[in-house]
PDB file of C-alpha atoms and ligand atoms in Angstrom:
ATOM      1  CA  UNK T   1       0.032  -0.034  -0.212  1.00 75.00           C
ATOM      2  CA  UNK T   2       0.908   3.256  -0.789  1.00 91.00           C
ATOM      3  CA  UNK T   3      -0.080   6.754  -0.220  1.00 97.00           C
ATOM      4  CA  UNK T   4      -0.808   8.108  -3.435  1.00 98.00           C
ATOM      5  CA  UNK T   5      -2.913  11.223  -4.983  1.00 98.00           C
ATOM      6  CA  UNK T   6      -5.654  11.024  -7.179  1.00 98.00           C
ATOM      7  CA  UNK T   7      -7.861  13.782  -9.356  1.00 98.00           C
ATOM      8  CA  UNK T   8     -11.582  13.677  -8.771  1.00 98.00           C
ATOM      9  CA  UNK T   9     -14.206  16.206 -10.666  1.00 98.00           C
ATOM     10  CA  UNK T  10     -17.485  15.930  -9.870  1.00 98.00           C
ATOM     11  CA  UNK T  11     -19.520  16.361 -13.201  1.00 98.00           C
ATOM     12  CA  UNK T  12     -21.925  18.614 -13.929  1.00 98.00           C
ATOM     13  CA  UNK T  13     -24.682  16.927 -13.744  1.00 98.00           C
ATOM     14  CA  UNK T  14     -23.962  15.939 -10.179  1.00 98.00           C
ATOM     15  CA  UNK T  15     -23.012  19.347  -9.121  1.00 98.00           C
ATOM     16  CA  UNK T  16     -26.400  20.592 -10.761  1.00 98.00           C
ATOM     17  CA  UNK T  17     -28.270  17.581  -8.745  1.00 98.00           C
ATOM     18  CA  UNK T  18     -26.815  19.445  -5.251  1.00 98.00           C
ATOM     19  CA  UNK T  19     -25.075  16.493  -4.653  1.00 98.00           C
ATOM     20  CA  UNK T  20     -21.548  17.259  -4.371  1.00 98.00           C
ATOM     21  CA  UNK T  21     -21.520  17.045  -0.372  1.00 98.00           C
ATOM     22  CA  UNK T  22     -23.004  14.174  -0.596  1.00 98.00           C
ATOM     23  CA  UNK T  23     -20.200  13.139  -3.021  1.00 99.00           C
ATOM     24  CA  UNK T  24     -17.174  14.283  -1.055  1.00 99.00           C
ATOM     25  CA  UNK T  25     -18.542  12.613   2.104  1.00 98.00           C
ATOM     26  CA  UNK T  26     -18.164   9.055   0.382  1.00 98.00           C
ATOM     27  CA  UNK T  27     -14.397   9.918  -0.439  1.00 98.00           C
ATOM     28  CA  UNK T  28     -14.119  11.391   3.506  1.00 98.00           C
ATOM     29  CA  UNK T  29     -15.491   8.274   5.012  1.00 98.00           C
ATOM     30  CA  UNK T  30     -13.476   5.826   3.051  1.00 98.00           C
ATOM     31  CA  UNK T  31     -10.168   7.049   3.946  1.00 98.00           C
ATOM     32  CA  UNK T  32      -9.494   9.946   1.288  1.00 98.00           C
ATOM     33  CA  UNK T  33      -8.202  13.537   2.464  1.00 98.00           C
ATOM     34  CA  UNK T  34      -9.745  16.210   0.343  1.00 98.00           C
ATOM     35  CA  UNK T  35      -5.897  18.273   0.297  1.00 98.00           C
ATOM     36  CA  UNK T  36      -7.369  20.478  -2.509  1.00 98.00           C
ATOM     37  CA  UNK T  37     -10.653  21.533  -3.667  1.00 98.00           C
ATOM     38  CA  UNK T  38     -12.635  24.114  -6.555  1.00 98.00           C
ATOM     39  CA  UNK T  39     -15.658  24.993  -8.079  1.00 98.00           C
ATOM     40  CA  UNK T  40     -15.171  25.558 -11.938  1.00 98.00           C
ATOM     41  CA  UNK T  41     -16.625  26.383 -14.986  1.00 98.00           C
ATOM     42  CA  UNK T  42     -14.450  24.722 -17.634  1.00 98.00           C
ATOM     43  CA  UNK T  43     -14.161  26.314 -21.149  1.00 98.00           C
ATOM     44  CA  UNK T  44     -14.508  24.064 -23.929  1.00 97.00           C
ATOM     45  CA  UNK T  45     -10.855  24.300 -24.551  1.00 97.00           C
ATOM     46  CA  UNK T  46     -10.156  22.817 -20.931  1.00 97.00           C
ATOM     47  CA  UNK T  47     -12.352  20.032 -21.452  1.00 98.00           C
ATOM     48  CA  UNK T  48     -11.124  19.257 -24.555  1.00 97.00           C
ATOM     49  CA  UNK T  49      -7.715  19.532 -23.537  1.00 97.00           C
ATOM     50  CA  UNK T  50      -8.422  17.296 -20.538  1.00 97.00           C
ATOM     51  CA  UNK T  51     -10.552  14.889 -22.155  1.00 96.00           C
ATOM     52  CA  UNK T  52      -7.625  14.736 -25.685  1.00 95.00           C
ATOM     53  CA  UNK T  53      -7.309  10.684 -25.289  1.00 93.00           C
ATOM     54  CA  UNK T  54     -10.265  10.299 -26.389  1.00 96.00           C
ATOM     55  CA  UNK T  55     -10.295  12.848 -29.469  1.00 96.00           C
ATOM     56  CA  UNK T  56     -11.013   9.980 -32.312  1.00 97.00           C
ATOM     57  CA  UNK T  57     -13.712   8.604 -30.027  1.00 97.00           C
ATOM     58  CA  UNK T  58     -17.308   9.140 -31.137  1.00 97.00           C
ATOM     59  CA  UNK T  59     -18.378  10.713 -28.170  1.00 97.00           C
ATOM     60  CA  UNK T  60     -15.649  13.353 -27.823  1.00 97.00           C
ATOM     61  CA  UNK T  61     -17.815  16.320 -28.726  1.00 97.00           C
ATOM     62  CA  UNK T  62     -20.697  15.247 -26.775  1.00 97.00           C
ATOM     63  CA  UNK T  63     -18.458  14.705 -24.105  1.00 97.00           C
ATOM     64  CA  UNK T  64     -16.789  18.392 -24.053  1.00 98.00           C
ATOM     65  CA  UNK T  65     -20.173  20.131 -24.380  1.00 98.00           C
ATOM     66  CA  UNK T  66     -21.421  18.189 -21.322  1.00 98.00           C
ATOM     67  CA  UNK T  67     -18.233  18.914 -19.398  1.00 98.00           C
ATOM     68  CA  UNK T  68     -18.815  22.158 -20.486  1.00 98.00           C
ATOM     69  CA  UNK T  69     -22.722  22.806 -19.632  1.00 98.00           C
ATOM     70  CA  UNK T  70     -22.270  24.451 -15.785  1.00 98.00           C
ATOM     71  CA  UNK T  71     -19.460  23.791 -12.998  1.00 98.00           C
ATOM     72  CA  UNK T  72     -17.897  20.882 -11.642  1.00 98.00           C
ATOM     73  CA  UNK T  73     -15.653  20.545  -8.647  1.00 99.00           C
ATOM     74  CA  UNK T  74     -12.346  19.323  -8.717  1.00 98.00           C
ATOM     75  CA  UNK T  75     -10.281  17.918  -6.073  1.00 98.00           C
ATOM     76  CA  UNK T  76      -6.955  16.274  -5.280  1.00 98.00           C
ATOM     77  CA  UNK T  77      -7.798  12.928  -3.000  1.00 98.00           C
ATOM     78  CA  UNK T  78      -4.618  11.959  -0.492  1.00 98.00           C
ATOM     79  CA  UNK T  79      -4.880   8.302   1.187  1.00 98.00           C
ATOM     80  CA  UNK T  80      -3.918   4.712   0.615  1.00 98.00           C
ATOM     81  CA  UNK T  81      -3.896   3.255  -2.757  1.00 98.00           C
ATOM     82  CA  UNK T  82      -6.278   6.596  -4.012  1.00 98.00           C
ATOM     83  CA  UNK T  83      -6.242   5.822  -7.226  1.00 98.00           C
ATOM     84  CA  UNK T  84      -7.685   2.356  -7.679  1.00 98.00           C
ATOM     85  CA  UNK T  85      -9.678   3.370  -4.303  1.00 98.00           C
ATOM     86  CA  UNK T  86     -11.288   6.160  -6.019  1.00 98.00           C
ATOM     87  CA  UNK T  87     -12.075   4.152  -9.191  1.00 98.00           C
ATOM     88  CA  UNK T  88     -13.940   1.206  -6.749  1.00 98.00           C
ATOM     89  CA  UNK T  89     -15.625   4.178  -4.718  1.00 98.00           C
ATOM     90  CA  UNK T  90     -17.201   5.493  -8.255  1.00 98.00           C
ATOM     91  CA  UNK T  91     -18.586   2.288 -10.081  1.00 98.00           C
ATOM     92  CA  UNK T  92     -18.218   1.407 -13.622  1.00 98.00           C
ATOM     93  CA  UNK T  93     -18.485   4.014 -16.255  1.00 98.00           C
ATOM     94  CA  UNK T  94     -22.252   2.767 -17.228  1.00 98.00           C
ATOM     95  CA  UNK T  95     -24.547   3.422 -13.780  1.00 98.00           C
ATOM     96  CA  UNK T  96     -26.607   0.547 -15.228  1.00 98.00           C
ATOM     97  CA  UNK T  97     -23.353  -1.885 -14.682  1.00 98.00           C
ATOM     98  CA  UNK T  98     -22.065  -0.075 -11.852  1.00 98.00           C
ATOM     99  CA  UNK T  99     -22.291  -2.218  -8.373  1.00 98.00           C
ATOM    100  CA  UNK T 100     -24.755  -0.981  -5.809  1.00 98.00           C
ATOM    101  CA  UNK T 101     -23.661   1.242  -3.416  1.00 97.00           C
ATOM    102  CA  UNK T 102     -21.150   3.031  -5.551  1.00 98.00           C
ATOM    103  CA  UNK T 103     -21.538   6.899  -6.652  1.00 98.00           C
ATOM    104  CA  UNK T 104     -22.153   6.189 -10.025  1.00 98.00           C
ATOM    105  CA  UNK T 105     -24.736   3.998  -8.979  1.00 98.00           C
ATOM    106  CA  UNK T 106     -26.346   5.632  -6.764  1.00 98.00           C
ATOM    107  CA  UNK T 107     -25.807   9.180  -8.711  1.00 98.00           C
ATOM    108  CA  UNK T 108     -25.172   9.212 -12.071  1.00 98.00           C
ATOM    109  CA  UNK T 109     -27.884   9.490 -15.017  1.00 94.00           C
ATOM    110  CA  UNK T 110     -26.137   7.893 -17.593  1.00 97.00           C
ATOM    111  CA  UNK T 111     -22.797   6.306 -19.533  1.00 97.00           C
ATOM    112  CA  UNK T 112     -22.351   9.736 -20.238  1.00 94.00           C
ATOM    113  CA  UNK T 113     -24.057  11.903 -17.728  1.00 97.00           C
ATOM    114  CA  UNK T 114     -22.078   9.789 -14.804  1.00 98.00           C
ATOM    115  CA  UNK T 115     -21.657  11.996 -12.046  1.00 98.00           C
ATOM    116  CA  UNK T 116     -17.493  11.229 -11.472  1.00 98.00           C
ATOM    117  CA  UNK T 117     -14.339  11.383 -13.071  1.00 98.00           C
ATOM    118  CA  UNK T 118     -11.516   9.863 -11.591  1.00 98.00           C
ATOM    119  CA  UNK T 119      -7.579   9.389 -12.967  1.00 98.00           C
ATOM    120  CA  UNK T 120      -7.308   6.093 -13.975  1.00 98.00           C
ATOM    121  CA  UNK T 121      -3.435   5.329 -13.060  1.00 98.00           C
ATOM    122  CA  UNK T 122      -0.817   6.707 -11.128  1.00 97.00           C
ATOM    123  CA  UNK T 123       0.865   8.448 -13.868  1.00 97.00           C
ATOM    124  CA  UNK T 124      -2.188  10.103 -15.382  1.00 97.00           C
ATOM    125  CA  UNK T 125      -3.117  11.267 -11.807  1.00 97.00           C
ATOM    126  CA  UNK T 126       0.077  13.399 -11.799  1.00 97.00           C
ATOM    127  CA  UNK T 127      -0.813  14.683 -15.376  1.00 97.00           C
ATOM    128  CA  UNK T 128      -4.306  15.714 -14.138  1.00 97.00           C
ATOM    129  CA  UNK T 129      -3.766  17.094 -10.835  1.00 98.00           C
ATOM    130  CA  UNK T 130      -0.749  19.125 -12.252  1.00 97.00           C
ATOM    131  CA  UNK T 131      -3.442  20.185 -14.815  1.00 97.00           C
ATOM    132  CA  UNK T 132      -5.987  21.916 -12.516  1.00 98.00           C
ATOM    133  CA  UNK T 133      -3.312  22.351  -9.565  1.00 98.00           C
ATOM    134  CA  UNK T 134      -0.085  22.996 -10.930  1.00 96.00           C
ATOM    135  CA  UNK T 135       1.174  24.744  -7.545  1.00 95.00           C
ATOM    136  CA  UNK T 136       0.559  21.275  -5.691  1.00 93.00           C
ATOM    137  CA  UNK T 137       3.255  19.235  -8.267  1.00 80.00           C
ATOM    138  CA  UNK T 138       5.883  18.163  -6.237  1.00 62.00           C
TER     139      UNK T 138
HETATM  140  P1  ATP D   1     -13.590   9.356 -16.365  1.00 95.34           P
HETATM  141  O1  ATP D   1     -12.444   9.347 -17.755  1.00 95.34           O
HETATM  142  O2  ATP D   1     -14.856  10.407 -16.841  1.00 95.34           O
HETATM  143  O3  ATP D   1     -13.435   9.383 -14.952  1.00 95.34           O
HETATM  144  P2  ATP D   1     -13.928   6.466 -17.292  1.00 95.34           P
HETATM  145  O4  ATP D   1     -12.527   6.155 -16.868  1.00 95.34           O
HETATM  146  O5  ATP D   1     -15.088   5.771 -16.689  1.00 95.34           O
HETATM  147  O6  ATP D   1     -14.267   7.849 -17.375  1.00 95.34           O
HETATM  148  P3  ATP D   1     -14.013   6.724 -19.874  1.00 95.34           P
HETATM  149  O7  ATP D   1     -13.364   5.546 -20.900  1.00 95.34           O
HETATM  150  O8  ATP D   1     -12.108   7.430 -19.899  1.00 95.34           O
HETATM  151  O9  ATP D   1     -14.415   6.470 -18.944  1.00 95.34           O
HETATM  152  O10 ATP D   1     -14.926   7.492 -20.598  1.00 95.34           O
HETATM  153  C1  ATP D   1     -14.461   8.559 -20.068  1.00 95.34           C
HETATM  154  C2  ATP D   1     -15.648   9.627 -19.949  1.00 95.34           C
HETATM  155  O11 ATP D   1     -16.373  10.099 -21.752  1.00 95.34           O
HETATM  156  C3  ATP D   1     -16.907   8.905 -19.593  1.00 95.34           C
HETATM  157  O12 ATP D   1     -16.978   9.040 -18.277  1.00 95.34           O
HETATM  158  C4  ATP D   1     -18.309   9.325 -20.123  1.00 95.34           C
HETATM  159  O13 ATP D   1     -18.654  10.355 -19.644  1.00 95.34           O
HETATM  160  C5  ATP D   1     -17.822   9.556 -21.751  1.00 95.34           C
HETATM  161  N1  ATP D   1     -17.918   8.144 -22.205  1.00 95.34           N
HETATM  162  C6  ATP D   1     -17.525   6.928 -21.999  1.00 95.34           C
HETATM  163  N2  ATP D   1     -17.761   6.419 -22.882  1.00 95.34           N
HETATM  164  C7  ATP D   1     -18.919   6.818 -23.539  1.00 95.34           C
HETATM  165  C8  ATP D   1     -20.449   6.311 -24.386  1.00 95.34           C
HETATM  166  N3  ATP D   1     -19.995   4.923 -25.185  1.00 95.34           N
HETATM  167  N4  ATP D   1     -21.094   7.033 -24.392  1.00 95.34           N
HETATM  168  C9  ATP D   1     -21.066   8.548 -24.318  1.00 95.34           C
HETATM  169  N5  ATP D   1     -20.091   8.698 -23.340  1.00 95.34           N
HETATM  170  C10 ATP D   1     -18.843   7.693 -23.179  1.00 95.34           C
HETATM  171 MG1   MG D   2     -11.269   7.764 -17.865  1.00 95.34          MG
END
């Protein structure tokens, strides 16, 4: 077990539904410490850059539209195995396939409006933390 950092985004659908507090509680109750937090309205350019890995996917334009449709809450979570723990708490990308009790099972509407983002590897976590919180880079 190692102490890691991971990037979380509470997406526009979840912010609009007033479940920011409930989602942040899931992190805290499961041993993840919130070490940075902000509410931001992403520009098309920021959302496009953040999800650039998906540029060739058919849903890329819709994804950028959706992520800029309202404010998001971006945080850095720190704790033992933070990257995989956060992914476990989030549940599968498609909320219909997410395990009961996961954030997406409880709060997501669809595979596209799926409540949260979480870094999928330690390497990507470092890149994503730097993207939103350059002052935290070490
Ligand atoms: P995220 O990167 O947001 O944490 P993820 O790693 O579970 O989610 P990815 O495959 O990286 O899933 O897809 C990124 C995002 O693109 C998804 O969270 C979802 O919002 C959207 N997405 C993924 N697959 C589809 C799809 N088939 N149709 C529509 N939107 C999709
Ligand atoms: Mg992903």
